[in-house]
């Protein structure tokens, strides 16, 4: 194909990775971001072997490894009985896989710096609210009523609340999930916490507390942990009215070692309340439009795949454009190359989330008995490890990628 004029909406992991791939494929790329200065939102996340393979393909693995924290195990126990209710080790799979937990700022900066050094045009303070699509091109419409274009292709990477994903075929909106979580990035203290594991404590499925070592936000930064507390956003006022002291007493009664983190939280405003929604676009494409990342599929972070799937989407789109003769067929190739993997993980996330975050009494009852009984018996450890790695179905081959060699 000729050199394409491409607009990317959103400077999150999906948009930044797509900008790098598409620019390196010799297209003219402009990145639009609604915030005045592009910056990361939220606390920390785990980059799985899938997302790490994409970062490696982009030449950014060493940079992310230098900032993040290697994760070998995901471990959770019932807060009162101490019974193990989650135990996943990457080492259950051959090949030496692991995850890397990162501060969101670290992932953002590594991608953003690469985008800057490629000389990609970034236009901030542009809130894209609509699209106009003509015979051979598309235009962005901003909240100020400005029409920007024309573009051969618009890439919607503006997250789950995208205002332009409605231009995709049979679009849909995220359905809010009952549970979200308070998150904070705090100074790391070992205090009995393993620096190579995500650790969680549960009480039924209504309470979940987590500590994830995430390394540094920047080279000069301090080692941090993401601390999270599962909660219903609808009950935020009730929680706040009861006061921070009561909430801290509750956490300490369930997991006393968390005192080193609670000491760093002065009030609820020191944490961010994340709300989760679930949606999957059946066709993440429209005329001159491709939808990638959370705009195309969002879910609860229970399986920790969102940012990783966003990175895979970016690679898939570039691969489809490189290997197709026109934009319309490239968009079909993009959608079909990601369909199986996305549907599998969206379905798994929908199925597993209520075992760990819901008002159900029966699901955590089953979890607390089933997981300890089966988690050591093959093939359960391997299945769980490939679910967490994002490789239960092969995401690499359909998008022209080979998994990174780990050792
Ligand atoms: C608390 C929490 C924990 C998570 N943990 C994990 C984890 O462990 N592992 C994992 O893989 N994923 C995790 N996720 C999911 C992950 O954060 C998302 O899947 C990922 O950020 C999606 O990237 P994205 O680029 O598609 O969207 P986003 O990160 O949402 O970025 C969208 C960008 O678009 C911009 N934008 C939005 N609207 C407009 C507009 N109208 N015009 C212009 N710009 C716009 C936004 O400002 C933003 O910069 C977690 C999510 C949450 C909330």
Short mmCIF file of C-alpha atoms and ligand atoms in Angstrom, two decimals:
data_model
loop_
_atom_site.label_atom_id
_atom_site.label_comp_id
_atom_site.label_asym_id
_atom_site.label_seq_id
_atom_site.Cartn_x
_atom_site.Cartn_y
_atom_site.Cartn_z
CA UNK A 1 0.00 0.00 0.00
CA UNK A 2 1.01 3.64 -0.46
CA UNK A 3 2.12 5.65 2.55
CA UNK A 4 -1.06 6.11 4.63
CA UNK A 5 -2.22 9.18 6.56
CA UNK A 6 -3.17 7.69 9.93
CA UNK A 7 -4.78 9.36 12.96
CA UNK A 8 -4.48 7.56 16.30
CA UNK A 9 -6.86 8.71 19.04
CA UNK A 10 -5.54 8.10 22.58
CA UNK A 11 -2.01 7.95 24.02
CA UNK A 12 -2.44 4.90 26.26
CA UNK A 13 -0.50 1.65 25.77
CA UNK A 14 -2.55 0.75 22.67
CA UNK A 15 -2.21 4.12 20.95
CA UNK A 16 1.48 4.58 21.72
CA UNK A 17 2.41 1.06 20.56
CA UNK A 18 0.31 1.46 17.40
CA UNK A 19 1.99 4.81 16.67
CA UNK A 20 5.42 3.17 16.87
CA UNK A 21 4.52 0.22 14.66
CA UNK A 22 2.67 2.25 12.03
CA UNK A 23 5.34 4.96 11.83
CA UNK A 24 8.06 2.33 11.47
CA UNK A 25 6.01 0.83 8.63
CA UNK A 26 6.53 4.14 6.82
CA UNK A 27 3.08 5.69 7.36
CA UNK A 28 2.39 9.30 8.32
CA UNK A 29 1.07 9.10 11.88
CA UNK A 30 -0.55 11.78 14.05
CA UNK A 31 -1.42 10.93 17.65
CA UNK A 32 -4.30 12.83 19.32
CA UNK A 33 -4.74 12.89 23.12
CA UNK A 34 -7.44 14.66 25.07
CA UNK A 35 -5.21 15.62 28.00
CA UNK A 36 -3.05 18.71 27.81
CA UNK A 37 0.04 16.68 28.58
CA UNK A 38 -0.22 12.98 27.86
CA UNK A 39 0.22 11.04 31.13
CA UNK A 40 -0.58 7.62 32.59
CA UNK A 41 -3.64 6.93 34.74
CA UNK A 42 -3.82 4.37 37.57
CA UNK A 43 -1.32 2.42 39.59
CA UNK A 44 0.42 -0.74 38.38
CA UNK A 45 -0.13 -3.72 36.12
CA UNK A 46 1.49 -6.99 35.13
CA UNK A 47 2.99 -7.29 31.68
CA UNK A 48 2.52 -10.91 30.69
CA UNK A 49 4.62 -12.95 28.24
CA UNK A 50 2.22 -11.71 25.51
CA UNK A 51 2.71 -7.98 26.17
CA UNK A 52 6.41 -8.49 26.86
CA UNK A 53 6.82 -10.20 23.48
CA UNK A 54 5.30 -7.14 21.78
CA UNK A 55 7.57 -4.78 23.73
CA UNK A 56 10.53 -6.97 22.76
CA UNK A 57 9.42 -6.75 19.11
CA UNK A 58 9.39 -2.95 19.49
CA UNK A 59 12.92 -3.03 20.96
CA UNK A 60 11.69 -1.84 24.37
CA UNK A 61 12.06 -4.97 26.51
CA UNK A 62 15.34 -3.95 28.18
CA UNK A 63 13.94 -0.54 29.10
CA UNK A 64 10.84 -2.00 30.73
CA UNK A 65 12.82 -4.74 32.45
CA UNK A 66 15.08 -2.09 33.96
CA UNK A 67 12.14 -0.35 35.63
CA UNK A 68 9.67 -3.16 36.44
CA UNK A 69 9.74 -6.06 38.86
CA UNK A 70 9.93 -9.67 37.71
CA UNK A 71 6.88 -11.67 38.84
CA UNK A 72 7.11 -15.46 39.15
CA UNK A 73 4.00 -16.27 41.13
CA UNK A 74 0.43 -15.10 41.75
CA UNK A 75 -0.62 -16.18 45.21
CA UNK A 76 -3.82 -15.66 47.20
CA UNK A 77 -5.09 -16.99 50.52
CA UNK A 78 -8.25 -16.78 52.55
CA UNK A 79 -7.66 -13.98 55.07
CA UNK A 80 -8.98 -15.92 58.07
CA UNK A 81 -8.18 -19.58 57.46
CA UNK A 82 -4.95 -18.98 55.51
CA UNK A 83 -6.14 -21.57 52.99
CA UNK A 84 -4.58 -21.13 49.52
CA UNK A 85 -7.21 -20.04 47.01
CA UNK A 86 -4.96 -18.93 44.14
CA UNK A 87 -1.52 -20.24 43.28
CA UNK A 88 -0.16 -19.76 39.81
CA UNK A 89 3.51 -20.14 38.93
CA UNK A 90 4.84 -19.26 35.49
CA UNK A 91 7.43 -22.01 35.99
CA UNK A 92 4.64 -24.58 35.50
CA UNK A 93 5.19 -23.90 31.79
CA UNK A 94 8.33 -24.83 29.88
CA UNK A 95 10.47 -22.07 28.44
CA UNK A 96 11.30 -19.91 31.45
CA UNK A 97 8.40 -17.48 31.23
CA UNK A 98 7.67 -14.76 33.77
CA UNK A 99 5.68 -11.56 34.07
CA UNK A 100 7.00 -8.06 34.77
CA UNK A 101 4.92 -5.82 37.02
CA UNK A 102 5.27 -2.16 36.21
CA UNK A 103 4.21 1.21 37.46
CA UNK A 104 1.88 2.58 34.79
CA UNK A 105 4.13 5.62 34.53
CA UNK A 106 7.04 3.33 33.62
CA UNK A 107 5.13 1.67 30.76
CA UNK A 108 3.86 5.03 29.60
CA UNK A 109 7.29 6.70 29.66
CA UNK A 110 9.07 3.86 27.86
CA UNK A 111 6.49 3.94 25.03
CA UNK A 112 6.14 7.74 25.01
CA UNK A 113 9.91 8.35 24.84
CA UNK A 114 10.12 5.94 21.91
CA UNK A 115 7.26 7.78 20.18
CA UNK A 116 9.04 11.10 20.71
CA UNK A 117 12.32 9.77 19.39
CA UNK A 118 10.56 8.53 16.22
CA UNK A 119 9.46 12.15 15.67
CA UNK A 120 5.77 11.23 15.70
CA UNK A 121 3.44 14.24 15.72
CA UNK A 122 1.50 14.31 19.05
CA UNK A 123 -1.38 16.75 19.38
CA UNK A 124 -2.62 17.11 22.96
CA UNK A 125 -5.69 18.85 24.38
CA UNK A 126 -7.75 17.39 21.54
CA UNK A 127 -10.94 15.67 22.70
CA UNK A 128 -12.16 13.60 19.75
CA UNK A 129 -15.92 13.26 20.00
CA UNK A 130 -16.98 12.05 16.57
CA UNK A 131 -15.97 10.94 13.08
CA UNK A 132 -17.02 11.96 9.61
CA UNK A 133 -16.45 9.32 6.99
CA UNK A 134 -16.45 10.09 3.25
CA UNK A 135 -15.83 8.01 0.17
CA UNK A 136 -12.07 7.65 0.55
CA UNK A 137 -11.20 9.29 3.86
CA UNK A 138 -12.23 10.02 7.44
CA UNK A 139 -12.10 13.19 9.56
CA UNK A 140 -11.95 13.59 13.33
CA UNK A 141 -14.43 15.94 14.97
CA UNK A 142 -13.28 17.54 18.22
CA UNK A 143 -15.34 18.85 21.16
CA UNK A 144 -14.51 22.37 19.92
CA UNK A 145 -16.32 21.48 16.68
CA UNK A 146 -13.06 21.38 14.70
CA UNK A 147 -12.84 18.97 11.76
CA UNK A 148 -9.36 17.43 11.45
CA UNK A 149 -8.22 15.37 8.48
CA UNK A 150 -8.42 13.89 5.97
CA UNK A 151 -7.07 10.49 7.04
CA UNK A 152 -6.91 7.17 5.22
CA UNK A 153 -7.33 5.41 8.54
CA UNK A 154 -8.43 6.36 12.06
CA UNK A 155 -7.21 4.12 14.90
CA UNK A 156 -9.45 4.39 17.93
CA UNK A 157 -7.25 3.72 20.99
CA UNK A 158 -9.20 5.98 23.34
CA UNK A 159 -10.08 3.41 25.98
CA UNK A 160 -13.31 1.84 27.15
CA UNK A 161 -15.23 5.13 27.20
CA UNK A 162 -14.35 5.89 23.57
CA UNK A 163 -16.76 8.25 21.88
CA UNK A 164 -15.94 7.01 18.39
CA UNK A 165 -16.14 3.25 18.75
CA UNK A 166 -19.83 3.63 17.89
CA UNK A 167 -18.70 3.99 14.27
CA UNK A 168 -17.58 0.34 14.29
CA UNK A 169 -20.02 -2.28 12.95
CA UNK A 170 -22.48 -3.41 15.66
CA UNK A 171 -20.76 -1.42 18.40
CA UNK A 172 -21.69 -1.78 22.06
CA UNK A 173 -21.01 -0.02 25.36
CA UNK A 174 -19.32 -1.48 28.49
CA UNK A 175 -21.67 -2.95 31.08
CA UNK A 176 -20.58 -1.65 34.51
CA UNK A 177 -19.37 -4.37 36.88
CA UNK A 178 -20.58 -4.31 40.50
CA UNK A 179 -17.08 -4.34 41.94
CA UNK A 180 -14.19 -1.99 41.28
CA UNK A 181 -11.19 -1.25 43.48
CA UNK A 182 -9.29 1.44 45.32
CA UNK A 183 -5.69 1.54 44.07
CA UNK A 184 -2.58 3.33 45.30
CA UNK A 185 1.10 3.30 44.32
CA UNK A 186 3.09 3.27 47.56
CA UNK A 187 6.70 2.91 48.65
CA UNK A 188 7.66 -0.78 48.65
CA UNK A 189 8.30 -2.46 52.03
CA UNK A 190 9.00 -6.18 52.16
CA UNK A 191 7.57 -6.75 55.69
CA UNK A 192 7.04 -10.41 54.85
CA UNK A 193 5.85 -9.72 51.27
CA UNK A 194 7.62 -11.61 48.49
CA UNK A 195 9.15 -9.17 46.01
CA UNK A 196 8.58 -11.56 43.08
CA UNK A 197 4.87 -12.31 43.65
CA UNK A 198 1.46 -10.75 43.41
CA UNK A 199 -0.09 -11.49 46.80
CA UNK A 200 -3.77 -11.30 47.67
CA UNK A 201 -6.02 -11.97 50.65
CA UNK A 202 -9.72 -12.74 50.32
CA UNK A 203 -12.79 -12.99 52.50
CA UNK A 204 -15.40 -14.78 50.42
CA UNK A 205 -15.61 -12.82 47.14
CA UNK A 206 -16.66 -9.53 48.72
CA UNK A 207 -13.21 -8.64 50.06
CA UNK A 208 -9.97 -8.78 48.13
CA UNK A 209 -6.75 -7.04 49.18
CA UNK A 210 -3.67 -7.09 46.96
CA UNK A 211 -0.03 -6.11 47.07
CA UNK A 212 1.96 -6.10 43.82
CA UNK A 213 5.64 -5.05 43.70
CA UNK A 214 5.93 -2.80 40.62
CA UNK A 215 9.50 -1.49 40.62
CA UNK A 216 10.17 2.14 39.74
CA UNK A 217 8.20 4.76 37.84
CA UNK A 218 11.48 6.20 36.51
CA UNK A 219 15.19 5.38 36.69
CA UNK A 220 15.61 7.84 39.58
CA UNK A 221 12.43 6.67 41.35
CA UNK A 222 12.00 4.47 44.42
CA UNK A 223 10.77 0.88 44.43
CA UNK A 224 6.98 0.87 44.71
CA UNK A 225 4.07 -1.46 45.34
CA UNK A 226 0.54 -1.25 43.96
CA UNK A 227 -1.87 -1.72 46.84
CA UNK A 228 -5.53 -2.45 46.08
CA UNK A 229 -8.77 -3.02 47.92
CA UNK A 230 -11.79 -4.40 46.11
CA UNK A 231 -14.92 -2.32 46.65
CA UNK A 232 -18.28 -1.46 45.13
CA UNK A 233 -18.15 2.01 43.57
CA UNK A 234 -21.85 2.37 44.48
CA UNK A 235 -20.89 2.11 48.16
CA UNK A 236 -18.12 4.69 48.01
CA UNK A 237 -20.07 7.24 50.07
CA UNK A 238 -20.83 4.64 52.76
CA UNK A 239 -17.16 3.67 53.01
CA UNK A 240 -16.02 7.28 53.19
CA UNK A 241 -18.64 8.21 55.77
CA UNK A 242 -17.48 5.38 58.04
CA UNK A 243 -14.03 6.99 57.93
CA UNK A 244 -10.51 5.99 56.94
CA UNK A 245 -9.70 4.68 60.46
CA UNK A 246 -12.47 2.09 60.31
CA UNK A 247 -11.39 0.98 56.85
CA UNK A 248 -7.76 0.62 58.02
CA UNK A 249 -8.88 -1.41 61.07
CA UNK A 250 -10.78 -3.70 58.73
CA UNK A 251 -7.74 -4.22 56.46
CA UNK A 252 -5.40 -4.80 59.41
CA UNK A 253 -7.74 -7.33 61.00
CA UNK A 254 -7.51 -9.34 57.76
CA UNK A 255 -3.85 -8.77 56.85
CA UNK A 256 -1.76 -7.15 59.62
CA UNK A 257 1.42 -6.97 57.47
CA UNK A 258 -0.32 -4.28 55.39
CA UNK A 259 0.37 -1.73 58.15
CA UNK A 260 3.48 -0.59 56.23
CA UNK A 261 1.22 0.39 53.34
CA UNK A 262 -1.70 1.76 55.34
CA UNK A 263 0.73 4.09 57.13
CA UNK A 264 1.30 5.75 53.76
CA UNK A 265 -2.41 6.38 53.16
CA UNK A 266 -3.77 9.48 54.91
CA UNK A 267 -7.27 9.37 53.47
CA UNK A 268 -9.39 7.95 50.66
CA UNK A 269 -8.17 10.73 48.39
CA UNK A 270 -4.71 9.14 48.46
CA UNK A 271 -6.21 6.26 46.45
CA UNK A 272 -7.90 6.10 43.06
CA UNK A 273 -11.26 4.38 42.72
CA UNK A 274 -11.21 2.28 39.54
CA UNK A 275 -14.56 1.26 38.04
CA UNK A 276 -14.64 -1.72 35.72
CA UNK A 277 -16.91 -2.49 32.78
CA UNK A 278 -17.14 -5.40 30.37
CA UNK A 279 -17.68 -5.20 26.63
CA UNK A 280 -16.34 -6.85 23.47
CA UNK A 281 -16.93 -5.29 20.05
CA UNK A 282 -17.97 -8.11 17.71
CA UNK A 283 -16.31 -6.26 14.80
CA UNK A 284 -13.66 -3.76 16.00
CA UNK A 285 -13.61 -2.12 12.58
CA UNK A 286 -15.66 0.32 10.51
CA UNK A 287 -15.13 2.34 7.33
CA UNK A 288 -11.59 3.74 7.59
CA UNK A 289 -11.69 2.84 11.29
CA UNK A 290 -9.95 0.26 13.45
CA UNK A 291 -10.65 0.00 17.17
CA UNK A 292 -7.87 -1.35 19.42
CA UNK A 293 -7.22 -1.90 23.14
CA UNK A 294 -9.83 -1.14 25.78
CA UNK A 295 -11.97 0.70 23.23
CA UNK A 296 -12.50 -2.67 21.53
CA UNK A 297 -12.69 -4.90 24.61
CA UNK A 298 -12.71 -4.04 28.30
CA UNK A 299 -13.10 -6.22 31.36
CA UNK A 300 -12.19 -6.47 35.05
CA UNK A 301 -8.43 -6.78 35.57
CA UNK A 302 -8.89 -10.13 37.35
CA UNK A 303 -6.91 -11.99 34.67
CA UNK A 304 -4.56 -9.03 34.15
CA UNK A 305 -4.70 -9.09 30.34
CA UNK A 306 -6.00 -5.64 29.29
CA UNK A 307 -2.76 -3.79 28.57
CA UNK A 308 -1.25 -6.95 27.08
CA UNK A 309 -4.18 -7.38 24.70
CA UNK A 310 -3.88 -3.70 23.77
CA UNK A 311 -0.24 -4.26 22.78
CA UNK A 312 -1.15 -7.37 20.77
CA UNK A 313 -3.88 -5.39 18.96
CA UNK A 314 -1.35 -2.73 17.94
CA UNK A 315 0.97 -5.35 16.44
CA UNK A 316 -1.97 -7.11 14.74
CA UNK A 317 -3.13 -3.92 13.04
CA UNK A 318 0.34 -3.16 11.68
CA UNK A 319 0.78 -6.75 10.48
CA UNK A 320 -2.59 -6.65 8.71
CA UNK A 321 -1.76 -3.38 6.95
CA UNK A 322 1.66 -4.67 5.89
CA UNK A 323 0.28 -7.87 4.44
CA UNK A 324 -2.91 -6.59 2.71
CA UNK A 325 -3.42 -4.83 -0.59
CA UNK A 326 -6.01 -2.29 0.55
CA UNK A 327 -7.34 -0.79 3.76
CA UNK A 328 -10.70 -2.57 3.77
CA UNK A 329 -9.11 -6.00 3.50
CA UNK A 330 -6.45 -5.07 6.07
CA UNK A 331 -9.19 -4.17 8.55
CA UNK A 332 -10.88 -7.56 8.06
CA UNK A 333 -7.54 -9.31 8.51
CA UNK A 334 -6.88 -7.31 11.69
CA UNK A 335 -10.28 -8.20 13.18
CA UNK A 336 -10.07 -11.88 12.36
CA UNK A 337 -6.44 -12.25 13.51
CA UNK A 338 -7.39 -11.14 17.02
CA UNK A 339 -10.95 -12.56 17.26
CA UNK A 340 -10.23 -16.00 18.77
CA UNK A 341 -7.79 -14.78 21.40
CA UNK A 342 -9.92 -11.82 22.48
CA UNK A 343 -13.12 -13.84 22.71
CA UNK A 344 -11.42 -16.60 24.71
CA UNK A 345 -9.97 -14.21 27.27
CA UNK A 346 -13.05 -12.00 27.53
CA UNK A 347 -15.11 -15.14 28.22
CA UNK A 348 -12.58 -16.40 30.80
CA UNK A 349 -12.54 -13.05 32.52
CA UNK A 350 -16.33 -12.94 32.64
CA UNK A 351 -16.41 -16.46 34.06
CA UNK A 352 -13.64 -16.05 36.66
CA UNK A 353 -14.31 -12.55 38.01
CA UNK A 354 -17.35 -13.53 40.16
CA UNK A 355 -15.22 -16.16 41.96
CA UNK A 356 -13.03 -13.34 43.27
CA UNK A 357 -15.19 -10.21 43.13
CA UNK A 358 -18.92 -10.62 43.70
CA UNK A 359 -21.62 -10.93 46.34
CA UNK A 360 -21.96 -14.64 45.66
CA UNK A 361 -21.59 -16.99 48.61
CA UNK A 362 -21.56 -20.21 46.61
CA UNK A 363 -18.80 -19.28 44.10
CA UNK A 364 -16.13 -18.48 46.73
CA UNK A 365 -17.24 -21.59 48.64
CA UNK A 366 -16.50 -23.69 45.54
CA UNK A 367 -13.26 -21.75 44.92
CA UNK A 368 -11.98 -22.29 48.47
CA UNK A 369 -12.43 -26.04 48.18
CA UNK A 370 -11.62 -26.64 44.52
CA UNK A 371 -8.45 -24.59 44.10
CA UNK A 372 -6.47 -26.22 46.96
CA UNK A 373 -7.64 -29.65 45.78
CA UNK A 374 -6.67 -29.32 42.10
CA UNK A 375 -4.02 -26.61 41.85
CA UNK A 376 -1.11 -29.04 42.24
CA UNK A 377 -2.48 -31.74 39.93
CA UNK A 378 -1.47 -31.65 36.23
CA UNK A 379 -2.68 -30.21 33.94
CA UNK A 380 -4.18 -27.58 36.30
CA UNK A 381 -0.87 -25.75 37.05
CA UNK A 382 -0.04 -25.59 33.33
CA UNK A 383 -3.54 -24.43 32.38
CA UNK A 384 -3.58 -21.72 35.03
CA UNK A 385 -0.10 -20.54 34.04
CA UNK A 386 -1.03 -20.31 30.35
CA UNK A 387 -4.25 -18.50 31.24
CA UNK A 388 -2.32 -15.89 33.21
CA UNK A 389 0.39 -15.70 30.53
CA UNK A 390 -2.28 -14.94 27.93
CA UNK A 391 -1.27 -17.94 25.82
CA UNK A 392 -4.13 -20.40 26.38
CA UNK A 393 -4.86 -19.85 22.68
CA UNK A 394 -1.90 -18.80 20.49
CA UNK A 395 -2.02 -15.01 20.11
CA UNK A 396 1.29 -14.75 18.22
CA UNK A 397 1.13 -16.69 14.95
CA UNK A 398 -2.02 -14.97 13.56
CA UNK A 399 -0.40 -11.55 13.99
CA UNK A 400 3.01 -12.44 12.53
CA UNK A 401 4.82 -12.53 15.85
CA UNK A 402 7.03 -15.16 17.49
CA UNK A 403 7.09 -15.45 21.25
CA UNK A 404 10.14 -13.96 22.89
CA UNK A 405 12.85 -16.41 23.93
CA UNK A 406 12.93 -16.14 27.71
CA UNK A 407 16.30 -17.63 28.58
C1 LIG B 1 -7.13 -0.83 38.32
C2 LIG B 1 -6.73 -1.50 37.04
C3 LIG B 1 -5.77 -2.52 37.06
C4 LIG B 1 -5.39 -3.14 35.86
N1 LIG B 1 -4.46 -4.13 35.89
C5 LIG B 1 -4.04 -4.70 34.72
C6 LIG B 1 -3.00 -5.70 34.68
O1 LIG B 1 -2.47 -6.15 35.69
N2 LIG B 1 -2.61 -6.17 33.47
C7 LIG B 1 -3.16 -5.68 32.32
O2 LIG B 1 -2.74 -6.10 31.23
N3 LIG B 1 -4.14 -4.76 32.32
C8 LIG B 1 -4.59 -4.26 33.49
N4 LIG B 1 -5.56 -3.31 33.47
C9 LIG B 1 -6.17 -2.92 32.20
C10 LIG B 1 -5.30 -1.91 31.45
O3 LIG B 1 -5.04 -0.80 32.25
C11 LIG B 1 -6.01 -1.47 30.19
O4 LIG B 1 -6.44 -2.60 29.49
C12 LIG B 1 -5.07 -0.64 29.30
O5 LIG B 1 -4.69 0.55 29.93
C13 LIG B 1 -5.78 -0.33 27.99
O6 LIG B 1 -4.97 0.50 27.22
P1 LIG B 1 -5.60 1.45 26.11
O7 LIG B 1 -4.44 2.18 25.53
O8 LIG B 1 -6.49 0.66 25.25
O9 LIG B 1 -6.57 2.45 26.90
P2 LIG B 1 -6.26 3.52 28.02
O10 LIG B 1 -5.10 3.10 28.86
O11 LIG B 1 -7.57 3.78 28.68
O12 LIG B 1 -5.81 4.82 27.23
C14 LIG B 1 -6.73 5.59 26.48
C15 LIG B 1 -6.12 6.96 26.17
O13 LIG B 1 -7.04 7.66 25.32
C16 LIG B 1 -7.22 8.99 25.80
N5 LIG B 1 -8.56 9.42 25.40
C17 LIG B 1 -9.74 9.01 25.92
N6 LIG B 1 -10.78 9.62 25.32
C18 LIG B 1 -10.24 10.46 24.40
C19 LIG B 1 -10.81 11.37 23.46
N7 LIG B 1 -12.15 11.54 23.37
N8 LIG B 1 -9.98 12.07 22.66
C20 LIG B 1 -8.62 11.93 22.76
N9 LIG B 1 -8.04 11.08 23.63
C21 LIG B 1 -8.84 10.34 24.44
C22 LIG B 1 -7.06 8.83 27.31
O14 LIG B 1 -6.78 10.07 27.93
C23 LIG B 1 -5.91 7.83 27.39
O15 LIG B 1 -4.66 8.47 27.33
C24 LIG B 1 -5.99 -2.71 34.66
C25 LIG B 1 -6.94 -1.71 34.65
C26 LIG B 1 -7.32 -1.10 35.82
C27 LIG B 1 -8.37 0.00 35.81
#
